[in-house]
Coordinates of C-alpha atoms in Angstrom, one line a residue:
Chain A
M96 CA -47.0 -6.8 -68.0
N97 CA -43.5 -8.0 -68.6
N98 CA -41.5 -9.1 -65.6
T99 CA -40.7 -5.6 -64.5
S100 CA -42.1 -1.9 -64.8
S101 CA -41.3 1.2 -63.0
T102 CA -43.0 4.3 -61.8
E103 CA -41.4 7.6 -60.5
R104 CA -40.3 6.0 -57.2
L105 CA -41.2 2.5 -57.5
I106 CA -40.5 -0.8 -59.3
L107 CA -43.4 -3.3 -59.8
R108 CA -42.7 -6.9 -60.8
K109 CA -44.0 -10.3 -60.5
V110 CA -43.5 -12.1 -57.5
T111 CA -41.0 -15.2 -57.3
V112 CA -40.4 -17.9 -54.8
E113 CA -37.5 -15.9 -53.7
D114 CA -39.9 -13.4 -52.2
A115 CA -41.0 -16.0 -49.6
D116 CA -39.1 -14.1 -46.7
F117 CA -40.7 -10.8 -47.9
L118 CA -44.4 -12.2 -47.9
L119 CA -43.8 -14.0 -44.6
E120 CA -43.3 -10.6 -43.2
L121 CA -46.1 -8.7 -44.9
L122 CA -48.8 -11.4 -44.4
N123 CA -48.1 -11.0 -40.6
T124 CA -48.1 -7.3 -40.2
P125 CA -50.8 -6.0 -37.8
S126 CA -52.8 -4.1 -40.6
W127 CA -52.6 -7.3 -42.9
L128 CA -54.1 -9.4 -40.0
E129 CA -56.7 -6.8 -39.1
Y130 CA -57.8 -6.0 -42.5
I131 CA -57.3 -8.5 -44.6
G132 CA -57.1 -11.6 -42.5
D133 CA -54.9 -14.1 -41.0
R134 CA -53.4 -16.5 -43.8
N135 CA -51.9 -18.6 -41.2
I136 CA -48.5 -18.5 -42.8
H137 CA -45.7 -18.7 -40.1
T138 CA -42.8 -20.3 -41.9
L139 CA -40.6 -19.7 -45.1
E140 CA -42.0 -23.0 -46.5
A141 CA -45.6 -22.0 -46.2
A142 CA -45.0 -18.5 -47.5
A143 CA -43.2 -20.2 -50.6
E144 CA -46.0 -22.6 -51.0
Y145 CA -48.5 -19.5 -50.8
I146 CA -46.6 -18.0 -53.8
I147 CA -46.6 -21.3 -55.9
N148 CA -50.2 -21.8 -55.4
G149 CA -51.4 -18.2 -55.5
P150 CA -49.6 -15.5 -57.7
L151 CA -47.5 -17.9 -59.9
P152 CA -50.4 -19.8 -61.5
F153 CA -52.4 -16.6 -61.6
Y154 CA -49.6 -14.9 -63.8
A155 CA -49.4 -18.0 -65.9
K156 CA -53.0 -17.9 -66.7
H157 CA -53.5 -14.1 -67.1
G158 CA -50.2 -12.6 -67.6
F159 CA -50.8 -10.1 -64.9
G160 CA -51.9 -10.2 -61.1
S161 CA -50.6 -8.9 -57.9
Y162 CA -47.2 -7.5 -58.2
C163 CA -44.4 -7.1 -55.6
V164 CA -43.5 -3.4 -54.9
E165 CA -39.9 -2.3 -54.5
L166 CA -38.3 1.3 -53.9
R167 CA -36.5 2.2 -57.2
D168 CA -33.6 3.8 -55.2
S169 CA -32.7 1.0 -52.9
G170 CA -34.5 -2.1 -54.2
T171 CA -36.2 -2.6 -50.9
R172 CA -39.4 -4.6 -51.3
I173 CA -42.2 -2.5 -49.4
G174 CA -45.4 -4.3 -50.3
M175 CA -47.8 -5.8 -52.7
C176 CA -50.1 -4.2 -55.3
G177 CA -52.2 -5.6 -58.2
L178 CA -55.2 -7.4 -59.3
Y179 CA -57.2 -10.4 -57.9
K180 CA -60.0 -12.5 -59.2
R181 CA -62.5 -14.1 -57.1
D182 CA -64.5 -17.0 -58.5
N183 CA -67.8 -15.4 -58.0
L184 CA -67.3 -11.8 -58.7
N185 CA -67.8 -10.3 -62.2
Y186 CA -65.0 -8.2 -62.2
Y187 CA -61.2 -8.1 -61.0
D188 CA -60.4 -6.5 -57.8
L189 CA -57.8 -4.2 -56.7
G190 CA -55.7 -5.0 -53.8
F191 CA -52.6 -3.5 -51.8
A192 CA -50.9 -3.8 -48.8
L193 CA -47.5 -2.1 -47.7
L194 CA -45.3 -2.9 -44.6
P195 CA -46.2 -0.3 -41.9
E196 CA -43.1 1.7 -42.3
Y197 CA -43.9 2.8 -45.7
E198 CA -47.4 3.8 -45.3
G199 CA -48.4 7.5 -45.4
K200 CA -45.9 8.3 -48.1
G201 CA -48.1 8.0 -51.4
Y202 CA -46.5 4.7 -52.3
A203 CA -49.7 2.8 -52.4
R204 CA -51.2 5.5 -54.5
E205 CA -48.4 5.5 -56.8
A206 CA -48.5 1.7 -57.2
C207 CA -52.3 1.6 -57.6
E208 CA -52.3 4.2 -60.3
F209 CA -50.0 2.1 -62.3
V210 CA -52.1 -0.9 -61.9
L211 CA -55.0 1.3 -63.0
K212 CA -53.4 2.6 -65.9
E213 CA -52.4 -1.2 -66.9
S214 CA -56.0 -2.2 -66.6
R215 CA -57.3 0.6 -68.7
E216 CA -54.8 0.9 -71.5
V217 CA -53.3 -2.5 -71.7
L218 CA -55.6 -5.0 -70.3
K219 CA -58.6 -2.8 -71.6
F220 CA -60.9 -3.7 -68.7
Q221 CA -64.1 -1.9 -68.4
S222 CA -64.3 -1.9 -64.6
L223 CA -62.4 -2.9 -61.5
L224 CA -63.8 -3.6 -57.9
A225 CA -62.1 -3.3 -54.6
I226 CA -63.1 -4.8 -51.5
T227 CA -62.2 -3.5 -48.1
D228 CA -62.8 -4.1 -44.3
K229 CA -65.4 -1.5 -42.9
S230 CA -63.1 0.1 -40.5
N231 CA -60.0 0.3 -43.0
L232 CA -60.4 4.1 -43.2
R233 CA -57.0 4.6 -44.9
S234 CA -57.7 2.2 -47.8
I235 CA -61.2 3.7 -48.3
Q236 CA -59.7 7.2 -48.4
L237 CA -57.3 5.8 -51.1
L238 CA -59.9 4.3 -53.1
E239 CA -62.0 7.2 -53.1
R240 CA -59.0 9.3 -54.3
L241 CA -58.3 6.9 -57.2
G242 CA -61.9 7.5 -58.2
F243 CA -63.6 4.3 -56.8
Q244 CA -67.2 4.5 -55.7
W245 CA -68.8 2.8 -52.7
K246 CA -71.4 0.4 -53.9
G247 CA -72.6 -1.2 -51.0
D248 CA -71.9 -4.1 -48.6
F249 CA -70.6 -7.5 -49.5
S250 CA -69.7 -10.7 -47.8
F251 CA -67.4 -13.6 -49.1
E252 CA -69.5 -16.7 -49.2
N253 CA -67.5 -18.7 -46.4
N254 CA -67.2 -15.8 -44.2
P255 CA -70.2 -13.7 -42.6
E256 CA -67.9 -10.7 -42.1
I257 CA -69.7 -7.5 -43.8
L258 CA -67.3 -5.8 -46.1
N259 CA -67.2 -2.8 -48.4
C260 CA -67.4 -3.1 -52.2
F261 CA -66.1 -0.2 -54.3
Q262 CA -66.1 0.0 -57.9
L263 CA -64.3 2.0 -60.6
S264 CA -65.4 2.5 -64.2
L265 CA -62.5 2.6 -66.7
V266 CA -64.6 3.4 -69.8
E267 CA -67.0 5.9 -71.0
K268 CA -70.1 3.6 -71.4
T269 CA -72.1 2.4 -68.3
V270 CA -70.8 -0.8 -66.9
A271 CA -72.6 -3.5 -65.1
P272 CA -72.5 -3.0 -61.2
P273 CA -70.7 -5.5 -59.0
L274 CA -72.5 -8.8 -59.5
T275 CA -71.9 -12.1 -57.5
I276 CA -72.7 -15.6 -59.0
V277 CA -74.4 -17.8 -56.4
I278 CA -74.6 -21.5 -57.1
T279 CA -77.4 -23.5 -55.8
E280 CA -78.8 -27.0 -56.6
E281 CA -82.5 -25.8 -56.2
L282 CA -84.3 -22.5 -56.5
T283 CA -86.7 -20.8 -54.1
L284 CA -89.9 -20.0 -55.0
E285 CA -89.0 -16.3 -55.0
Q286 CA -85.9 -17.0 -57.3
K287 CA -88.2 -18.9 -59.6
A288 CA -90.5 -16.1 -60.0
T289 CA -87.9 -13.6 -60.9
V290 CA -86.3 -16.3 -63.3
R291 CA -89.5 -16.7 -65.0
K292 CA -90.0 -12.9 -65.3
I293 CA -86.7 -12.6 -67.0
W294 CA -87.4 -15.6 -69.0
N295 CA -90.6 -14.2 -70.3
S296 CA -89.3 -11.0 -71.1
V297 CA -86.1 -11.8 -73.0
Y298 CA -87.1 -15.3 -75.0
P299 CA -89.3 -15.6 -78.0
D300 CA -93.0 -15.3 -77.2
S301 CA -93.4 -19.1 -78.4
L302 CA -91.3 -20.0 -75.2
V303 CA -93.3 -18.0 -72.7
L304 CA -94.1 -19.8 -69.3
P305 CA -97.5 -18.4 -68.2
T306 CA -97.7 -19.9 -64.8
A307 CA -95.3 -21.0 -62.0
D308 CA -96.4 -24.6 -62.9
D309 CA -94.9 -24.3 -66.3
F310 CA -91.5 -23.4 -65.2
D311 CA -91.7 -26.3 -62.7
L312 CA -92.8 -28.7 -65.6
Y313 CA -89.7 -27.4 -67.5
L314 CA -87.3 -28.0 -64.6
E315 CA -88.7 -31.3 -63.4
P316 CA -87.0 -33.6 -65.9
L317 CA -83.7 -32.0 -65.8
G318 CA -81.2 -34.1 -64.1
K319 CA -78.5 -33.0 -61.3
Q320 CA -79.5 -29.4 -61.7
R321 CA -76.9 -26.7 -60.9
H322 CA -78.3 -23.2 -61.0
Y323 CA -76.0 -20.0 -61.6
L324 CA -77.7 -17.0 -60.0
L325 CA -76.2 -13.6 -61.1
K326 CA -77.1 -11.0 -58.2
D327 CA -76.2 -7.4 -57.5
L328 CA -75.1 -6.3 -54.0
S329 CA -78.8 -5.8 -53.0
S330 CA -79.4 -9.6 -54.0
E331 CA -81.7 -8.5 -57.0
L332 CA -81.5 -11.3 -59.4
L333 CA -80.3 -10.2 -62.9
G334 CA -79.3 -13.3 -64.7
W335 CA -79.8 -17.1 -64.5
G336 CA -77.9 -20.1 -65.8
I337 CA -78.5 -23.6 -65.3
T338 CA -76.5 -26.8 -66.3
F339 CA -78.2 -30.3 -66.1
E340 CA -77.7 -33.9 -67.2
R341 CA -79.5 -35.4 -70.0
E342 CA -78.6 -38.7 -71.7
N343 CA -75.1 -38.6 -70.2
N344 CA -74.4 -35.2 -71.5
R345 CA -74.3 -31.9 -69.5
W346 CA -76.5 -29.3 -71.1
F347 CA -77.2 -25.6 -70.3
A348 CA -79.2 -22.6 -70.7
M349 CA -78.9 -19.1 -69.6
I350 CA -80.7 -15.7 -69.6
L351 CA -79.8 -12.0 -68.6
D352 CA -81.9 -9.3 -67.5
D353 CA -82.0 -6.6 -70.6
S354 CA -80.2 -4.3 -68.3
M355 CA -77.0 -6.6 -68.6
H356 CA -77.0 -6.4 -72.5
R357 CA -73.8 -5.7 -73.9
T358 CA -71.8 -5.3 -70.7
G359 CA -69.9 -8.5 -70.9
M360 CA -71.9 -10.4 -68.3
G361 CA -72.9 -12.9 -70.5
T362 CA -69.7 -14.1 -70.8
V363 CA -69.0 -13.9 -67.1
L364 CA -71.8 -16.2 -66.2
L365 CA -71.0 -18.4 -69.2
K366 CA -67.4 -18.7 -68.2
R367 CA -68.4 -19.4 -64.6
M368 CA -70.6 -22.4 -65.9
Q369 CA -67.6 -23.7 -68.2
A370 CA -65.1 -23.6 -65.2
D371 CA -67.3 -26.3 -63.5
Q372 CA -68.2 -28.3 -66.6
P373 CA -65.7 -29.6 -69.2
Q374 CA -68.4 -30.1 -71.7
L375 CA -71.6 -28.3 -72.3
S376 CA -74.2 -28.4 -75.0
G377 CA -77.1 -26.3 -75.6
W378 CA -79.8 -25.2 -78.4
V379 CA -79.7 -22.0 -79.8
I380 CA -82.1 -20.1 -82.1
D381 CA -80.3 -19.4 -85.4
H382 CA -82.8 -17.6 -87.2
K383 CA -84.1 -14.0 -87.1
N384 CA -87.9 -14.8 -87.2
A385 CA -88.5 -15.2 -83.5
V386 CA -90.1 -12.3 -81.6
R387 CA -90.2 -11.4 -78.0
T388 CA -93.5 -10.7 -76.0
D389 CA -92.7 -6.8 -76.2
G390 CA -92.7 -7.1 -79.9
K391 CA -89.1 -6.5 -80.5
P392 CA -87.1 -9.2 -82.4
Y393 CA -85.3 -11.8 -80.6
L394 CA -81.8 -11.7 -81.5
S395 CA -79.8 -14.9 -82.2
P396 CA -77.1 -15.5 -79.6
V397 CA -75.1 -17.9 -82.1
E398 CA -72.2 -15.3 -82.4
F399 CA -72.2 -14.7 -78.7
Y400 CA -71.5 -18.7 -78.2
L401 CA -69.1 -19.0 -80.9
K402 CA -67.1 -16.3 -79.4
N403 CA -67.0 -18.1 -76.2
K404 CA -65.4 -21.3 -77.8
F405 CA -68.5 -23.2 -78.6
T406 CA -68.8 -24.7 -82.0
L407 CA -71.9 -25.3 -84.0
E408 CA -73.3 -28.6 -85.0
S409 CA -75.5 -27.7 -88.0
E410 CA -76.9 -31.2 -88.5
T411 CA -78.3 -31.5 -85.1
R412 CA -81.5 -29.4 -84.9
L413 CA -84.5 -29.2 -82.8
E414 CA -87.5 -28.6 -84.8
L415 CA -90.8 -28.1 -82.5
P416 CA -93.7 -26.0 -83.1
T417 CA -92.4 -23.8 -80.3
I418 CA -88.9 -23.5 -81.3
S419 CA -86.4 -24.0 -84.3
A420 CA -82.7 -24.3 -83.1
V421 CA -79.5 -25.6 -83.6
C422 CA -77.3 -27.5 -81.3
I423 CA -74.0 -25.9 -79.7
R424 CA -71.2 -27.7 -78.1
Y425 CA -68.2 -26.6 -75.7
N426 CA -65.6 -29.0 -75.1
H427 CA -62.8 -27.8 -72.7
E428 CA -60.2 -30.3 -74.2
N429 CA -60.5 -28.8 -77.6
N430 CA -59.7 -25.3 -76.3
Chain B
M2 CA -60.4 -3.2 -22.0
K3 CA -57.0 -2.0 -21.5
T4 CA -55.6 1.2 -20.2
T5 CA -52.8 2.6 -22.3
S6 CA -50.0 5.0 -21.6
N7 CA -51.0 8.6 -22.2
S8 CA -49.1 10.9 -24.6
E9 CA -49.6 14.3 -25.8
E10 CA -51.2 13.2 -29.0
T11 CA -53.7 11.2 -27.2
F12 CA -55.3 14.4 -25.9
L13 CA -54.9 16.5 -29.0
A14 CA -58.3 16.0 -30.6
I15 CA -60.1 16.4 -27.5
N16 CA -58.3 19.4 -26.3
Q17 CA -59.2 21.0 -29.6
H18 CA -62.6 19.9 -29.4
V19 CA -63.1 21.6 -25.9
S20 CA -61.3 24.7 -26.9
K21 CA -64.0 25.3 -29.7
T22 CA -66.4 26.0 -27.0
C23 CA -64.3 28.4 -24.7
P24 CA -60.9 29.2 -24.2
F25 CA -59.0 27.1 -21.5
T26 CA -55.5 27.6 -20.3
E27 CA -52.8 25.0 -20.3
A28 CA -53.2 24.0 -16.7
E29 CA -56.8 23.7 -16.8
L30 CA -56.3 21.2 -20.0
T31 CA -53.7 19.4 -18.2
L32 CA -56.2 18.7 -15.3
F33 CA -58.9 18.0 -17.7
N34 CA -56.6 15.5 -19.4
S35 CA -55.6 13.9 -15.8
L36 CA -59.1 13.1 -15.3
L37 CA -59.6 11.3 -18.5
E38 CA -58.9 7.5 -18.8
V39 CA -57.8 6.3 -22.0
R40 CA -59.2 2.8 -23.0
T41 CA -58.5 1.0 -26.1
V42 CA -61.3 -1.4 -26.8
K43 CA -61.4 -4.3 -29.4
K44 CA -64.3 -4.4 -31.8
K45 CA -67.8 -6.0 -31.0
T46 CA -67.3 -5.0 -27.4
F47 CA -70.1 -3.8 -25.1
L48 CA -69.4 -0.6 -23.3
L49 CA -72.8 -0.7 -21.5
Q50 CA -75.5 -3.3 -21.7
Q51 CA -79.2 -3.4 -20.9
G52 CA -79.7 -3.4 -17.0
E53 CA -76.2 -1.8 -16.1
V54 CA -76.0 1.7 -14.8
C55 CA -74.1 3.9 -17.4
D56 CA -71.1 5.4 -15.6
F57 CA -69.4 7.3 -18.3
E58 CA -69.2 9.6 -21.0
A59 CA -66.7 8.7 -23.8
Y60 CA -65.0 10.7 -26.2
I61 CA -64.1 8.8 -29.3
N62 CA -60.4 9.4 -30.4
K63 CA -60.7 6.5 -32.8
G64 CA -63.3 4.2 -33.9
C65 CA -66.8 3.7 -34.3
I66 CA -69.9 2.7 -31.9
R67 CA -73.3 2.2 -31.9
S68 CA -76.1 2.2 -29.4
Y69 CA -79.3 0.4 -29.7
Y70 CA -82.1 -1.1 -27.8
I71 CA -83.9 -4.3 -28.2
N72 CA -87.7 -3.8 -28.9
E73 CA -90.6 -5.7 -27.9
N74 CA -90.4 -7.9 -30.9
G75 CA -86.6 -8.9 -30.1
F76 CA -85.3 -6.5 -32.9
E77 CA -82.4 -4.3 -32.6
V78 CA -83.2 -0.6 -33.0
I79 CA -80.3 1.6 -33.7
L80 CA -80.4 4.9 -31.8
Q81 CA -77.1 6.4 -32.6
F82 CA -73.8 5.9 -34.5
A83 CA -70.8 7.7 -33.3
V84 CA -67.4 8.2 -34.8
E85 CA -64.2 10.2 -34.1
D86 CA -64.8 13.6 -32.2
W87 CA -68.3 12.4 -31.0
W88 CA -69.4 11.5 -27.4
V89 CA -71.0 8.4 -26.3
S90 CA -73.1 7.8 -23.2
D91 CA -76.5 6.9 -22.0
I92 CA -77.5 10.5 -20.7
A93 CA -80.5 9.3 -18.7
S94 CA -78.7 6.5 -17.0
F95 CA -75.6 8.5 -16.4
H96 CA -77.3 11.4 -14.7
E97 CA -80.2 9.4 -12.9
Q98 CA -77.8 6.6 -12.1
Q99 CA -80.6 4.2 -13.2
P100 CA -80.1 0.9 -15.1
S101 CA -79.8 1.6 -18.8
N102 CA -82.3 0.2 -21.5
Q103 CA -79.7 0.6 -24.0
F104 CA -76.6 -1.5 -25.5
I105 CA -73.5 0.5 -26.3
E106 CA -71.4 -1.5 -28.7
T107 CA -68.0 -0.9 -30.6
L108 CA -68.2 -1.6 -34.3
E109 CA -64.4 -1.1 -34.8
D110 CA -61.3 -1.1 -32.7
C111 CA -61.6 2.0 -30.6
E112 CA -59.5 4.3 -28.6
L113 CA -61.6 6.2 -26.0
L114 CA -61.2 8.9 -23.6
V115 CA -63.5 8.2 -20.6
L116 CA -64.9 10.6 -18.1
T117 CA -66.7 8.8 -15.1
G118 CA -69.3 10.4 -12.9
E119 CA -66.9 11.1 -10.3
A120 CA -64.3 12.6 -12.5
K121 CA -66.9 14.7 -14.3
E122 CA -67.9 16.2 -10.7
Q123 CA -64.2 16.9 -9.9
L124 CA -64.0 18.7 -13.3
L125 CA -66.9 20.9 -12.7
Q126 CA -66.1 21.7 -9.3
Q127 CA -62.6 22.8 -10.2
I128 CA -63.3 24.3 -13.6
P129 CA -66.8 25.5 -13.8
K130 CA -66.3 26.6 -17.2
F131 CA -66.7 23.2 -18.5
E132 CA -70.2 23.5 -17.5
R133 CA -70.5 25.6 -20.9
L134 CA -69.1 22.7 -22.7
F135 CA -71.6 20.0 -21.4
R136 CA -74.6 22.3 -21.8
L137 CA -73.6 22.9 -25.6
M138 CA -73.0 19.4 -25.8
V139 CA -76.5 18.5 -24.6
Q140 CA -77.9 21.3 -26.8
R141 CA -76.4 19.9 -29.8
N142 CA -77.5 16.4 -29.0
L143 CA -81.1 17.5 -28.2
A144 CA -81.2 19.4 -31.6
S145 CA -80.0 16.4 -33.5
L146 CA -82.5 14.1 -31.7
Q147 CA -85.1 16.8 -32.7
H148 CA -84.0 16.5 -36.4
R149 CA -84.0 12.8 -36.3
L150 CA -87.6 12.7 -34.7
M151 CA -89.0 15.1 -37.3
N152 CA -87.4 13.1 -40.1
T153 CA -88.9 10.0 -38.8
I154 CA -92.2 11.3 -38.8
S155 CA -92.4 13.5 -42.0
M156 CA -89.8 11.9 -44.3
N157 CA -90.2 9.0 -47.0
A158 CA -87.6 6.4 -47.1
E159 CA -85.5 8.1 -50.0
E160 CA -85.4 11.5 -48.1
K161 CA -84.5 9.7 -45.1
Y162 CA -81.5 7.8 -46.7
L163 CA -80.6 11.0 -48.5
D164 CA -80.6 13.2 -45.3
F165 CA -78.5 10.4 -43.5
S166 CA -75.9 10.2 -46.3
K167 CA -75.6 14.0 -46.2
R168 CA -75.6 14.5 -42.4
Y169 CA -73.0 11.3 -42.0
P170 CA -71.2 10.9 -45.2
T171 CA -68.7 8.6 -44.0
I172 CA -70.7 6.3 -41.8
A173 CA -72.5 4.5 -44.8
Q174 CA -69.3 2.8 -45.6
R175 CA -68.2 2.3 -42.0
V176 CA -71.1 0.4 -40.8
P177 CA -73.2 -2.6 -42.1
Q178 CA -76.1 -1.6 -44.4
L179 CA -78.5 -3.6 -42.1
H180 CA -77.4 -1.2 -39.1
I181 CA -78.3 2.0 -41.1
A182 CA -81.5 0.3 -42.2
S183 CA -82.2 -0.3 -38.5
F184 CA -81.2 3.4 -37.7
L185 CA -83.6 4.5 -40.4
G186 CA -86.3 2.3 -39.2
M187 CA -86.4 0.1 -42.3
S188 CA -85.6 -3.6 -43.4
A189 CA -82.1 -4.1 -44.9
E190 CA -84.0 -5.4 -48.2
F191 CA -86.1 -2.2 -48.3
L192 CA -82.8 -0.1 -47.7
S193 CA -81.2 -2.0 -50.7
K194 CA -84.1 -1.2 -53.0
V195 CA -84.1 2.5 -51.9
R196 CA -80.4 2.7 -52.8
T197 CA -80.7 0.9 -56.2
R198 CA -83.7 3.3 -57.0
L199 CA -81.5 6.2 -56.0
A200 CA -78.5 5.0 -58.0
K201 CA -80.7 4.9 -61.1
K202 CA -81.9 8.6 -60.8

């Protein structure tokens, strides 16, 4: 949004360093400490630093974020409401908090409705998530009134606390469920089996890996592997990406389960890998002759990679009996 | 555990709760309230542990509680969840004054109204009408246990989960899924699969 927007009773605007005094108060209210967590901010300086490292770069990068909520009549700052992005979640999530004396007056709902409208109409998001503490009944109730549905339990990587994950779909078509990206240097046997299953169903039949050993043979020569696992809340694997080192370059490959097709999740997984690697190279099939084991044609993903800031290196080709592909490269500095 | 000062609001819910079973006078309710102990308890606190004698029946004003035992394989088996307007106790241990084989643990910060064995005796002597309340409570509890027993025997996993979500619509969001799985007698992974299957239907 621009720097300021208003609703019937509220003003929502971007936070500035001048709001340090207010953030200091908000981040230490009993309900923030109980339901969101102790951010350990006890001085004005720390609060200013929190703003400088949190909301400000977020606005700069995305143009939106979490807003300061004010009463229109008096200009009193009463809370925060807006969108957050967690590295390993597939959609933005809605967050809100008010000072206790302003709870129960419908302000949170009014602010959230503004953010939902912005997400749907301006930002054109397909879906939003919301994460709450299990005992935060008030927030749960508000989310349900806003149309969010409970999707299951969720924990952040560095904290064993079990939380609720809610989801709201902002479009008519079906959207991907809440997904997390888990990064690992080595796959377990079970993960390998699932990845191989997806591989065999979505890649052309010439690339099929008939046995577990075949997959191990593929992985064996790849240096410094980083695996990106796209999982739903019940830990079912729905996508896999890998980056690895070969001849001093970082290479990658990725596949998604068919159910993820056209949900934007390919971009989500790729972006996560791009965030870790300034350069990526890969091979993609650029012709229409490949066929999958189920008889369907294998659709070339060239367009997808061009859309995601890769460039085609037409003269560098891989021509093997099993695959005919062209080289694509991503370079962070060119973007 | 800390005891807090009592206000009228503290007893509002429980007085409505008991008045559903039979009418009480102001004076009777005041006496009843004076016999209750108000306790606020942090989450993840044991109200009762295996081996202790249960000396309370607790009405939940606010919060969520589970009771469970540990089976021969060392796994927690959840017997009951309880939220606002429910009572928790180990009925056998309370009445026989025998050591309990259960754990009763808060899952959220709770506000409880506690009736000790002694207070309950006093209450029943002074206002015999309360016998009816406790009879109905035991009756309801038994019916719910029978229901649970029959479900355990006859329903498949999907039916069990659907029945659970229908009977306890708010609990699924309030407690971790692994607890629900334990209550339904399945592994958390399996419950996840059941929920995914149901979501696709």
